[in-house]
Amino acid sequence: MADDIEFSDREALLFHSQGRPGKIEIIASKPMATQRDLSLAYSPGVAVPVQAIADDPSAAYDYTAKGNLVAVISNGTAILGMGNLGALASKPVMEGKAVLFKRFADVDAIDIEVDTEDVDKFIECVALLGPSFGGINLEDIAAPSCFIIEQALRERMNIPVFHDDQHGTAIITAAGLINACHLTGRDLKDVKLVVNGAGAAAIACTELIKALGVSGDNVIMCDREGVIYKGREGGMDQWKSAHAADTDARTLEDALDGADVFLGLSAAGALKPEWVIKMAKAPIIFAMANPDPEITPPDARAARPDAIIATGRSDFPNQVNNVLGFPFIFRGALDVRATTINEEMKIAAAHAIAQLARQQVPEEVARAYGGRAHSFGPEYIIPAPFDPRLMEVVPAAVAQAAMDSGVAQRDILDIPGYRQVLKGRLNPTTSVLTLAYDAARANPKRVVFAEAEEEVVLRAAIQFKQGGYGIPVLVGREGVRDQLKAMGVTDPESFELHNSVNSPLVPQMVETLYERLQRRGYLRRDVERMVNRDRNIFGAMLLKLGAADAMLTGVTRTYAQTMRELRRVFDNDPDRTAFGIHVLVGRSHTVFMADTTVNERPSPAQLADIAVETAKVARRMGHEPRVAFLSYSTFGNPAGNWLENIRAAVALLDARGAAGDGVDFEYEGEMAPDVALNPTVMKSYPFSRLSGPANILVMPGLQSANLSAKLLRELGGDAVIGPMLVGMEKPVQVATMASSASELVTLAVLAAGGIAR
């Protein structure tokens, strides 16, 4: 998905091995706390749905996970670009595919590795698994076996069977071709197309493009031996023969003379710039060999400035990325219980993806891609992989095509309503965090890692640098470079290291900080000692003097101690309250909890400010804010001594809203957590101004807030981001002492990218 991201072998192995080995687990979707729960889940309660399914097999979709379950199956004969390494070696890839299904389309997927290269045995094995799954995703199976396997399974099984290496690539390519032809004023039926490569993906692309309307007479396919022409004898099979052209051209160079489109699924460097010059006006070039394309976009553009170019790479515009397709295609197919994924469904997916690229790009997507994705054009013919609208648009188109073509076993009568359901299946925070990472790569910043002598911080700095998210500015002694080398970094000198012992900035730091602190009782020698000995002070002064854009610290000292040190250097942003937010991220929800780190007993004005600023953060993360001011009391019941601050904060927001002062979100309080979060309990208070469960919880004081956040981190089922520090004069983040390297990278990205500001 992002071929240009670098990481060490050790980092990759740590990612897959730390905590629970692998990338997937099974989580029960029903309560399993009591003996009654277990009796309902298994014996004797399970006998009731067993009998229901025996009486009506379609009931399996109602009483089991079959309707949302896909098997990701391989024999490991064509693993990524690594070749035939066997079934067991393919397991990390298949687990990864299962994760993508869940991440992008809320489809549960289980990987199955079949240890045979015998086509008949493989077919028999998979076919017998039919009752277990709602769909089969074949992956990394070498040609020509993949053709035989897929065709046989489609004939034998009454569920969708989809070889993503073929059809996923074909659908995204077709979408890009539709848009490239639209931009260049071409009609598909007149396009002259040259395909270089005759493997599974190339043949699938060619077949789908012909199904879209490109004339077979205008398509020339080439393999390693040259043009596949009618009458050729060497290196032919039935799949190549189906695309043999009636042509005098014998080489790729010959075939490209006057061609409109080059479609490459072959090898790096296969397309020469001088051949591109021979192509038609405004040539369309899909150079999709990975990791290196048949021709790089700069070389192609140098030869033909009028070319439209797509690759499989994320570091060039117009990435042909299968993740745009397969999760959403299966989502639509599963939701109508399709018996197959046919040509009509593939074409519908291609057109839906193409149409999405022509729509106005959401601002968060455009920002993430460095502003280059603002509008449909030669460098944006394929949607960004993390465009959140894909989940809404593509499954709906696929489901409709399945119903129209007669392969759906369940009709969806309300497609607009279905699109709303799709939109709600995924948590927008997940997409926004991914977009934040992409935004950081598009506009890299300098981030101080103030505790660089700690291994976890160094690992985070390495990830931050190698991921292209920015430049880590390390604070530490000279031994840090030896640590980097011991951790597998081949060029430790490339890391910027600042040491207070020899930094030329120390005199300016001392002067600046002494001027700030001299009337707070600090002597010059106190300031000199702090700058020279305290890495938080030294790191903060780097940020203060403009040597960096953001700062990350916190793993070696308590949050409170770290904040005391930072406040010697930084003030709050003018007219703002500094505070902390814990973000609790579940599968389909995000809850923002504030203030969890800074203000012990916030005043009404501070509580109001915290609500306003947290609402801004929530919007930047894709959520419409609904704020609840929490208390042990709900609208005065029971009565208590600590309610006035909360009531006064609500009154302040009322006054600001009446004055048009930036209060454009729902808020209510004081209220207990169950009233704020549980729709059933909320019904008892019909006068509440909240239209649904709150997603922002403003806590009444630091003690309850910090306790709640830490309990939820340790005991809750949600992922936790943060605490994020908001409202300081400079972008600085304070991590917890137990933070992992990945959590530190996320905080660094959020600080640099402006989501937490």
PDB file of N, CA, C and O in Angstrom, residues 626-687:
ATOM      1  N   ARG A 626     -21.111  16.320  20.276  1.00  0.00           N
ATOM      2  CA  ARG A 626     -22.231  16.330  21.230  1.00  0.00           C
ATOM      3  C   ARG A 626     -21.607  16.268  22.618  1.00  0.00           C
ATOM      4  O   ARG A 626     -21.061  15.237  23.008  1.00  0.00           O
ATOM      5  N   VAL A 627     -21.681  17.385  23.346  1.00  0.00           N
ATOM      6  CA  VAL A 627     -20.941  17.552  24.594  1.00  0.00           C
ATOM      7  C   VAL A 627     -21.840  17.288  25.792  1.00  0.00           C
ATOM      8  O   VAL A 627     -22.945  17.849  25.889  1.00  0.00           O
ATOM      9  N   ALA A 628     -21.365  16.466  26.724  1.00  0.00           N
ATOM     10  CA  ALA A 628     -22.041  16.260  28.005  1.00  0.00           C
ATOM     11  C   ALA A 628     -21.109  16.705  29.124  1.00  0.00           C
ATOM     12  O   ALA A 628     -19.951  16.264  29.190  1.00  0.00           O
ATOM     13  N   PHE A 629     -21.597  17.591  29.978  1.00  0.00           N
ATOM     14  CA  PHE A 629     -20.861  17.968  31.183  1.00  0.00           C
ATOM     15  C   PHE A 629     -21.226  16.948  32.262  1.00  0.00           C
ATOM     16  O   PHE A 629     -22.378  16.892  32.716  1.00  0.00           O
ATOM     17  N   LEU A 630     -20.258  16.133  32.652  1.00  0.00           N
ATOM     18  CA  LEU A 630     -20.552  14.998  33.520  1.00  0.00           C
ATOM     19  C   LEU A 630     -20.538  15.379  35.002  1.00  0.00           C
ATOM     20  O   LEU A 630     -19.815  16.279  35.436  1.00  0.00           O
ATOM     21  N   SER A 631     -21.341  14.627  35.740  1.00  0.00           N
ATOM     22  CA  SER A 631     -21.440  14.801  37.182  1.00  0.00           C
ATOM     23  C   SER A 631     -22.036  13.537  37.765  1.00  0.00           C
ATOM     24  O   SER A 631     -22.554  12.682  37.033  1.00  0.00           O
ATOM     25  N   TYR A 632     -21.970  13.398  39.095  1.00  0.00           N
ATOM     26  CA  TYR A 632     -22.703  12.310  39.745  1.00  0.00           C
ATOM     27  C   TYR A 632     -24.189  12.631  39.801  1.00  0.00           C
ATOM     28  O   TYR A 632     -25.023  11.766  40.074  1.00  0.00           O
ATOM     29  N   SER A 633     -24.549  13.877  39.523  1.00  0.00           N
ATOM     30  CA  SER A 633     -25.932  14.331  39.590  1.00  0.00           C
ATOM     31  C   SER A 633     -26.461  14.582  38.185  1.00  0.00           C
ATOM     32  O   SER A 633     -25.731  15.058  37.309  1.00  0.00           O
ATOM     33  N   THR A 634     -27.717  14.248  37.967  1.00  0.00           N
ATOM     34  CA  THR A 634     -28.368  14.520  36.687  1.00  0.00           C
ATOM     35  C   THR A 634     -29.432  15.582  36.888  1.00  0.00           C
ATOM     36  O   THR A 634     -30.454  15.327  37.549  1.00  0.00           O
ATOM     37  N   PHE A 635     -29.157  16.771  36.352  1.00  0.00           N
ATOM     38  CA  PHE A 635     -30.091  17.897  36.460  1.00  0.00           C
ATOM     39  C   PHE A 635     -30.551  18.098  37.914  1.00  0.00           C
ATOM     40  O   PHE A 635     -31.742  18.261  38.194  1.00  0.00           O
ATOM     41  N   GLY A 636     -29.567  18.036  38.840  1.00  0.00           N
ATOM     42  CA  GLY A 636     -29.845  18.349  40.233  1.00  0.00           C
ATOM     43  C   GLY A 636     -30.283  17.200  41.101  1.00  0.00           C
ATOM     44  O   GLY A 636     -30.545  17.396  42.295  1.00  0.00           O
ATOM     45  N   ASN A 637     -30.356  16.001  40.564  1.00  0.00           N
ATOM     46  CA  ASN A 637     -30.781  14.842  41.352  1.00  0.00           C
ATOM     47  C   ASN A 637     -29.691  13.768  41.311  1.00  0.00           C
ATOM     48  O   ASN A 637     -29.409  13.213  40.236  1.00  0.00           O
ATOM     49  N   PRO A 638     -29.032  13.463  42.441  1.00  0.00           N
ATOM     50  CA  PRO A 638     -29.234  14.051  43.770  1.00  0.00           C
ATOM     51  C   PRO A 638     -28.581  15.427  43.886  1.00  0.00           C
ATOM     52  O   PRO A 638     -27.712  15.776  43.099  1.00  0.00           O
ATOM     53  N   ALA A 639     -29.008  16.168  44.876  1.00  0.00           N
ATOM     54  CA  ALA A 639     -28.415  17.475  45.126  1.00  0.00           C
ATOM     55  C   ALA A 639     -26.999  17.289  45.653  1.00  0.00           C
ATOM     56  O   ALA A 639     -26.650  16.251  46.212  1.00  0.00           O
ATOM     57  N   GLY A 640     -26.156  18.315  45.452  1.00  0.00           N
ATOM     58  CA  GLY A 640     -24.772  18.206  45.901  1.00  0.00           C
ATOM     59  C   GLY A 640     -24.110  19.554  46.019  1.00  0.00           C
ATOM     60  O   GLY A 640     -24.690  20.588  45.668  1.00  0.00           O
ATOM     61  N   ASN A 641     -22.849  19.512  46.482  1.00  0.00           N
ATOM     62  CA  ASN A 641     -22.117  20.752  46.746  1.00  0.00           C
ATOM     63  C   ASN A 641     -21.214  21.173  45.599  1.00  0.00           C
ATOM     64  O   ASN A 641     -20.623  22.254  45.654  1.00  0.00           O
ATOM     65  N   TRP A 642     -21.048  20.353  44.567  1.00  0.00           N
ATOM     66  CA  TRP A 642     -20.057  20.640  43.529  1.00  0.00           C
ATOM     67  C   TRP A 642     -20.695  20.786  42.153  1.00  0.00           C
ATOM     68  O   TRP A 642     -20.090  20.460  41.144  1.00  0.00           O
ATOM     69  N   LEU A 643     -21.922  21.265  42.110  1.00  0.00           N
ATOM     70  CA  LEU A 643     -22.636  21.342  40.835  1.00  0.00           C
ATOM     71  C   LEU A 643     -22.611  22.723  40.205  1.00  0.00           C
ATOM     72  O   LEU A 643     -22.834  22.866  38.997  1.00  0.00           O
ATOM     73  N   GLU A 644     -22.337  23.745  40.998  1.00  0.00           N
ATOM     74  CA  GLU A 644     -22.478  25.106  40.485  1.00  0.00           C
ATOM     75  C   GLU A 644     -21.515  25.412  39.351  1.00  0.00           C
ATOM     76  O   GLU A 644     -21.866  26.112  38.399  1.00  0.00           O
ATOM     77  N   ASN A 645     -20.268  24.913  39.435  1.00  0.00           N
ATOM     78  CA  ASN A 645     -19.311  25.161  38.348  1.00  0.00           C
ATOM     79  C   ASN A 645     -19.826  24.613  37.017  1.00  0.00           C
ATOM     80  O   ASN A 645     -19.691  25.241  35.965  1.00  0.00           O
ATOM     81  N   ILE A 646     -20.417  23.424  37.060  1.00  0.00           N
ATOM     82  CA  ILE A 646     -20.915  22.801  35.834  1.00  0.00           C
ATOM     83  C   ILE A 646     -22.098  23.598  35.292  1.00  0.00           C
ATOM     84  O   ILE A 646     -22.167  23.894  34.094  1.00  0.00           O
ATOM     85  N   ARG A 647     -23.023  23.938  36.160  1.00  0.00           N
ATOM     86  CA  ARG A 647     -24.189  24.699  35.711  1.00  0.00           C
ATOM     87  C   ARG A 647     -23.761  26.057  35.151  1.00  0.00           C
ATOM     88  O   ARG A 647     -24.308  26.527  34.146  1.00  0.00           O
ATOM     89  N   ALA A 648     -22.781  26.669  35.807  1.00  0.00           N
ATOM     90  CA  ALA A 648     -22.303  27.970  35.334  1.00  0.00           C
ATOM     91  C   ALA A 648     -21.623  27.838  33.971  1.00  0.00           C
ATOM     92  O   ALA A 648     -21.734  28.734  33.119  1.00  0.00           O
ATOM     93  N   ALA A 649     -20.920  26.717  33.750  1.00  0.00           N
ATOM     94  CA  ALA A 649     -20.273  26.500  32.451  1.00  0.00           C
ATOM     95  C   ALA A 649     -21.319  26.384  31.343  1.00  0.00           C
ATOM     96  O   ALA A 649     -21.164  26.953  30.248  1.00  0.00           O
ATOM     97  N   VAL A 650     -22.408  25.651  31.613  1.00  0.00           N
ATOM     98  CA  VAL A 650     -23.489  25.531  30.625  1.00  0.00           C
ATOM     99  C   VAL A 650     -24.115  26.895  30.362  1.00  0.00           C
ATOM    100  O   VAL A 650     -24.395  27.262  29.210  1.00  0.00           O
ATOM    101  N   ALA A 651     -24.299  27.667  31.408  1.00  0.00           N
ATOM    102  CA  ALA A 651     -24.866  29.009  31.238  1.00  0.00           C
ATOM    103  C   ALA A 651     -23.947  29.898  30.414  1.00  0.00           C
ATOM    104  O   ALA A 651     -24.411  30.702  29.589  1.00  0.00           O
ATOM    105  N   LEU A 652     -22.635  29.762  30.616  1.00  0.00           N
ATOM    106  CA  LEU A 652     -21.680  30.539  29.810  1.00  0.00           C
ATOM    107  C   LEU A 652     -21.787  30.180  28.332  1.00  0.00           C
ATOM    108  O   LEU A 652     -21.746  31.057  27.456  1.00  0.00           O
ATOM    109  N   LEU A 653     -21.902  28.885  28.041  1.00  0.00           N
ATOM    110  CA  LEU A 653     -22.065  28.475  26.640  1.00  0.00           C
ATOM    111  C   LEU A 653     -23.379  28.998  26.076  1.00  0.00           C
ATOM    112  O   LEU A 653     -23.437  29.396  24.899  1.00  0.00           O
ATOM    113  N   ASP A 654     -24.429  28.992  26.886  1.00  0.00           N
ATOM    114  CA  ASP A 654     -25.703  29.573  26.433  1.00  0.00           C
ATOM    115  C   ASP A 654     -25.506  31.035  26.033  1.00  0.00           C
ATOM    116  O   ASP A 654     -25.985  31.476  24.979  1.00  0.00           O
ATOM    117  N   ALA A 655     -24.796  31.773  26.884  1.00  0.00           N
ATOM    118  CA  ALA A 655     -24.580  33.197  26.610  1.00  0.00           C
ATOM    119  C   ALA A 655     -23.713  33.406  25.378  1.00  0.00           C
ATOM    120  O   ALA A 655     -23.985  34.272  24.537  1.00  0.00           O
ATOM    121  N   ARG A 656     -22.654  32.584  25.241  1.00  0.00           N
ATOM    122  CA  ARG A 656     -21.790  32.705  24.059  1.00  0.00           C
ATOM    123  C   ARG A 656     -22.567  32.358  22.796  1.00  0.00           C
ATOM    124  O   ARG A 656     -22.400  33.001  21.759  1.00  0.00           O
ATOM    125  N   GLY A 657     -23.373  31.317  22.868  1.00  0.00           N
ATOM    126  CA  GLY A 657     -24.170  30.941  21.705  1.00  0.00           C
ATOM    127  C   GLY A 657     -25.135  32.027  21.310  1.00  0.00           C
ATOM    128  O   GLY A 657     -25.315  32.316  20.119  1.00  0.00           O
ATOM    129  N   ALA A 658     -25.785  32.643  22.297  1.00  0.00           N
ATOM    130  CA  ALA A 658     -26.724  33.734  22.004  1.00  0.00           C
ATOM    131  C   ALA A 658     -26.026  34.920  21.377  1.00  0.00           C
ATOM    132  O   ALA A 658     -26.604  35.651  20.565  1.00  0.00           O
ATOM    133  N   ALA A 659     -24.747  35.117  21.728  1.00  0.00           N
ATOM    134  CA  ALA A 659     -23.973  36.226  21.176  1.00  0.00           C
ATOM    135  C   ALA A 659     -23.278  35.854  19.866  1.00  0.00           C
ATOM    136  O   ALA A 659     -22.543  36.663  19.297  1.00  0.00           O
ATOM    137  N   GLY A 660     -23.497  34.617  19.394  1.00  0.00           N
ATOM    138  CA  GLY A 660     -22.857  34.179  18.147  1.00  0.00           C
ATOM    139  C   GLY A 660     -21.364  33.974  18.284  1.00  0.00           C
ATOM    140  O   GLY A 660     -20.598  34.195  17.340  1.00  0.00           O
ATOM    141  N   ASP A 661     -20.937  33.516  19.469  1.00  0.00           N
ATOM    142  CA  ASP A 661     -19.508  33.437  19.771  1.00  0.00           C
ATOM    143  C   ASP A 661     -18.988  32.006  19.660  1.00  0.00           C
ATOM    144  O   ASP A 661     -18.457  31.453  20.619  1.00  0.00           O
ATOM    145  N   GLY A 662     -19.172  31.371  18.518  1.00  0.00           N
ATOM    146  CA  GLY A 662     -18.499  30.111  18.219  1.00  0.00           C
ATOM    147  C   GLY A 662     -19.025  28.874  18.908  1.00  0.00           C
ATOM    148  O   GLY A 662     -18.344  27.851  18.935  1.00  0.00           O
ATOM    149  N   VAL A 663     -20.224  28.917  19.474  1.00  0.00           N
ATOM    150  CA  VAL A 663     -20.794  27.720  20.097  1.00  0.00           C
ATOM    151  C   VAL A 663     -21.799  27.123  19.115  1.00  0.00           C
ATOM    152  O   VAL A 663     -22.994  27.421  19.145  1.00  0.00           O
ATOM    153  N   ASP A 664     -21.301  26.285  18.217  1.00  0.00           N
ATOM    154  CA  ASP A 664     -22.130  25.739  17.135  1.00  0.00           C
ATOM    155  C   ASP A 664     -22.243  24.225  17.248  1.00  0.00           C
ATOM    156  O   ASP A 664     -22.185  23.507  16.258  1.00  0.00           O
ATOM    157  N   PHE A 665     -22.379  23.738  18.477  1.00  0.00           N
ATOM    158  CA  PHE A 665     -22.474  22.300  18.706  1.00  0.00           C
ATOM    159  C   PHE A 665     -23.474  22.042  19.825  1.00  0.00           C
ATOM    160  O   PHE A 665     -23.842  22.946  20.586  1.00  0.00           O
ATOM    161  N   GLU A 666     -23.936  20.789  19.920  1.00  0.00           N
ATOM    162  CA  GLU A 666     -24.859  20.406  20.985  1.00  0.00           C
ATOM    163  C   GLU A 666     -24.103  20.251  22.308  1.00  0.00           C
ATOM    164  O   GLU A 666     -22.974  19.753  22.332  1.00  0.00           O
ATOM    165  N   TYR A 667     -24.744  20.661  23.400  1.00  0.00           N
ATOM    166  CA  TYR A 667     -24.155  20.464  24.721  1.00  0.00           C
ATOM    167  C   TYR A 667     -25.284  20.372  25.747  1.00  0.00           C
ATOM    168  O   TYR A 667     -26.381  20.882  25.544  1.00  0.00           O
ATOM    169  N   GLU A 668     -24.985  19.708  26.856  1.00  0.00           N
ATOM    170  CA  GLU A 668     -25.987  19.549  27.902  1.00  0.00           C
ATOM    171  C   GLU A 668     -25.288  19.164  29.200  1.00  0.00           C
ATOM    172  O   GLU A 668     -24.168  18.622  29.190  1.00  0.00           O
ATOM    173  N   GLY A 669     -25.937  19.421  30.311  1.00  0.00           N
ATOM    174  CA  GLY A 669     -25.401  19.056  31.610  1.00  0.00           C
ATOM    175  C   GLY A 669     -26.110  19.813  32.706  1.00  0.00           C
ATOM    176  O   GLY A 669     -26.881  20.731  32.414  1.00  0.00           O
ATOM    177  N   GLU A 670     -25.922  19.426  33.974  1.00  0.00           N
ATOM    178  CA  GLU A 670     -25.050  18.353  34.411  1.00  0.00           C
ATOM    179  C   GLU A 670     -25.765  17.016  34.285  1.00  0.00           C
ATOM    180  O   GLU A 670     -26.984  16.951  34.429  1.00  0.00           O
ATOM    181  N   MET A 671     -24.985  15.958  34.006  1.00  0.00           N
ATOM    182  CA  MET A 671     -25.616  14.660  33.803  1.00  0.00           C
ATOM    183  C   MET A 671     -24.647  13.533  34.141  1.00  0.00           C
ATOM    184  O   MET A 671     -23.424  13.667  33.997  1.00  0.00           O
ATOM    185  N   ALA A 672     -25.223  12.415  34.601  1.00  0.00           N
ATOM    186  CA  ALA A 672     -24.430  11.226  34.898  1.00  0.00           C
ATOM    187  C   ALA A 672     -24.000  10.538  33.601  1.00  0.00           C
ATOM    188  O   ALA A 672     -24.633  10.707  32.555  1.00  0.00           O
ATOM    189  N   PRO A 673     -22.915   9.749  33.648  1.00  0.00           N
ATOM    190  CA  PRO A 673     -22.416   9.113  32.424  1.00  0.00           C
ATOM    191  C   PRO A 673     -23.435   8.249  31.698  1.00  0.00           C
ATOM    192  O   PRO A 673     -23.485   8.248  30.468  1.00  0.00           O
ATOM    193  N   ASP A 674     -24.284   7.508  32.438  1.00  0.00           N
ATOM    194  CA  ASP A 674     -25.249   6.645  31.747  1.00  0.00           C
ATOM    195  C   ASP A 674     -26.303   7.468  31.012  1.00  0.00           C
ATOM    196  O   ASP A 674     -26.770   7.085  29.930  1.00  0.00           O
ATOM    197  N   VAL A 675     -26.651   8.610  31.554  1.00  0.00           N
ATOM    198  CA  VAL A 675     -27.606   9.481  30.871  1.00  0.00           C
ATOM    199  C   VAL A 675     -26.981  10.052  29.606  1.00  0.00           C
ATOM    200  O   VAL A 675     -27.645  10.213  28.580  1.00  0.00           O
ATOM    201  N   ALA A 676     -25.689  10.340  29.666  1.00  0.00           N
ATOM    202  CA  ALA A 676     -24.995  10.923  28.518  1.00  0.00           C
ATOM    203  C   ALA A 676     -24.760   9.908  27.408  1.00  0.00           C
ATOM    204  O   ALA A 676     -24.742  10.276  26.224  1.00  0.00           O
ATOM    205  N   LEU A 677     -24.612   8.633  27.748  1.00  0.00           N
ATOM    206  CA  LEU A 677     -24.131   7.649  26.775  1.00  0.00           C
ATOM    207  C   LEU A 677     -25.146   6.575  26.398  1.00  0.00           C
ATOM    208  O   LEU A 677     -25.017   5.957  25.342  1.00  0.00           O
ATOM    209  N   ASN A 678     -26.137   6.331  27.235  1.00  0.00           N
ATOM    210  CA  ASN A 678     -27.068   5.225  27.005  1.00  0.00           C
ATOM    211  C   ASN A 678     -28.389   5.757  26.450  1.00  0.00           C
ATOM    212  O   ASN A 678     -29.126   6.459  27.148  1.00  0.00           O
ATOM    213  N   PRO A 679     -28.721   5.441  25.191  1.00  0.00           N
ATOM    214  CA  PRO A 679     -29.947   5.982  24.585  1.00  0.00           C
ATOM    215  C   PRO A 679     -31.209   5.625  25.374  1.00  0.00           C
ATOM    216  O   PRO A 679     -32.153   6.421  25.436  1.00  0.00           O
ATOM    217  N   THR A 680     -31.238   4.437  25.968  1.00  0.00           N
ATOM    218  CA  THR A 680     -32.421   4.033  26.729  1.00  0.00           C
ATOM    219  C   THR A 680     -32.613   4.919  27.951  1.00  0.00           C
ATOM    220  O   THR A 680     -33.724   5.378  28.247  1.00  0.00           O
ATOM    221  N   VAL A 681     -31.532   5.181  28.669  1.00  0.00           N
ATOM    222  CA  VAL A 681     -31.616   6.040  29.848  1.00  0.00           C
ATOM    223  C   VAL A 681     -31.926   7.477  29.444  1.00  0.00           C
ATOM    224  O   VAL A 681     -32.681   8.188  30.125  1.00  0.00           O
ATOM    225  N   MET A 682     -31.378   7.906  28.305  1.00  0.00           N
ATOM    226  CA  MET A 682     -31.607   9.276  27.838  1.00  0.00           C
ATOM    227  C   MET A 682     -33.091   9.563  27.619  1.00  0.00           C
ATOM    228  O   MET A 682     -33.549  10.695  27.780  1.00  0.00           O
ATOM    229  N   LYS A 683     -33.854   8.537  27.261  1.00  0.00           N
ATOM    230  CA  LYS A 683     -35.280   8.731  26.975  1.00  0.00           C
ATOM    231  C   LYS A 683     -36.057   9.237  28.187  1.00  0.00           C
ATOM    232  O   LYS A 683     -37.136   9.814  28.054  1.00  0.00           O
ATOM    233  N   SER A 684     -35.498   9.018  29.366  1.00  0.00           N
ATOM    234  CA  SER A 684     -36.164   9.504  30.581  1.00  0.00           C
ATOM    235  C   SER A 684     -36.052  11.017  30.723  1.00  0.00           C
ATOM    236  O   SER A 684     -36.688  11.607  31.598  1.00  0.00           O
ATOM    237  N   TYR A 685     -35.230  11.634  29.879  1.00  0.00           N
ATOM    238  CA  TYR A 685     -35.017  13.084  29.944  1.00  0.00           C
ATOM    239  C   TYR A 685     -35.287  13.677  28.559  1.00  0.00           C
ATOM    240  O   TYR A 685     -34.375  14.113  27.851  1.00  0.00           O
ATOM    241  N   PRO A 686     -36.544  13.704  28.138  1.00  0.00           N
ATOM    242  CA  PRO A 686     -36.871  14.121  26.767  1.00  0.00           C
ATOM    243  C   PRO A 686     -36.530  15.585  26.487  1.00  0.00           C
ATOM    244  O   PRO A 686     -36.466  15.979  25.322  1.00  0.00           O
ATOM    245  N   PHE A 687     -36.309  16.380  27.515  1.00  0.00           N
ATOM    246  CA  PHE A 687     -35.970  17.787  27.329  1.00  0.00           C
ATOM    247  C   PHE A 687     -34.483  17.995  27.037  1.00  0.00           C
ATOM    248  O   PHE A 687     -34.055  19.114  26.748  1.00  0.00           O
TER     249      PHE A 687
END
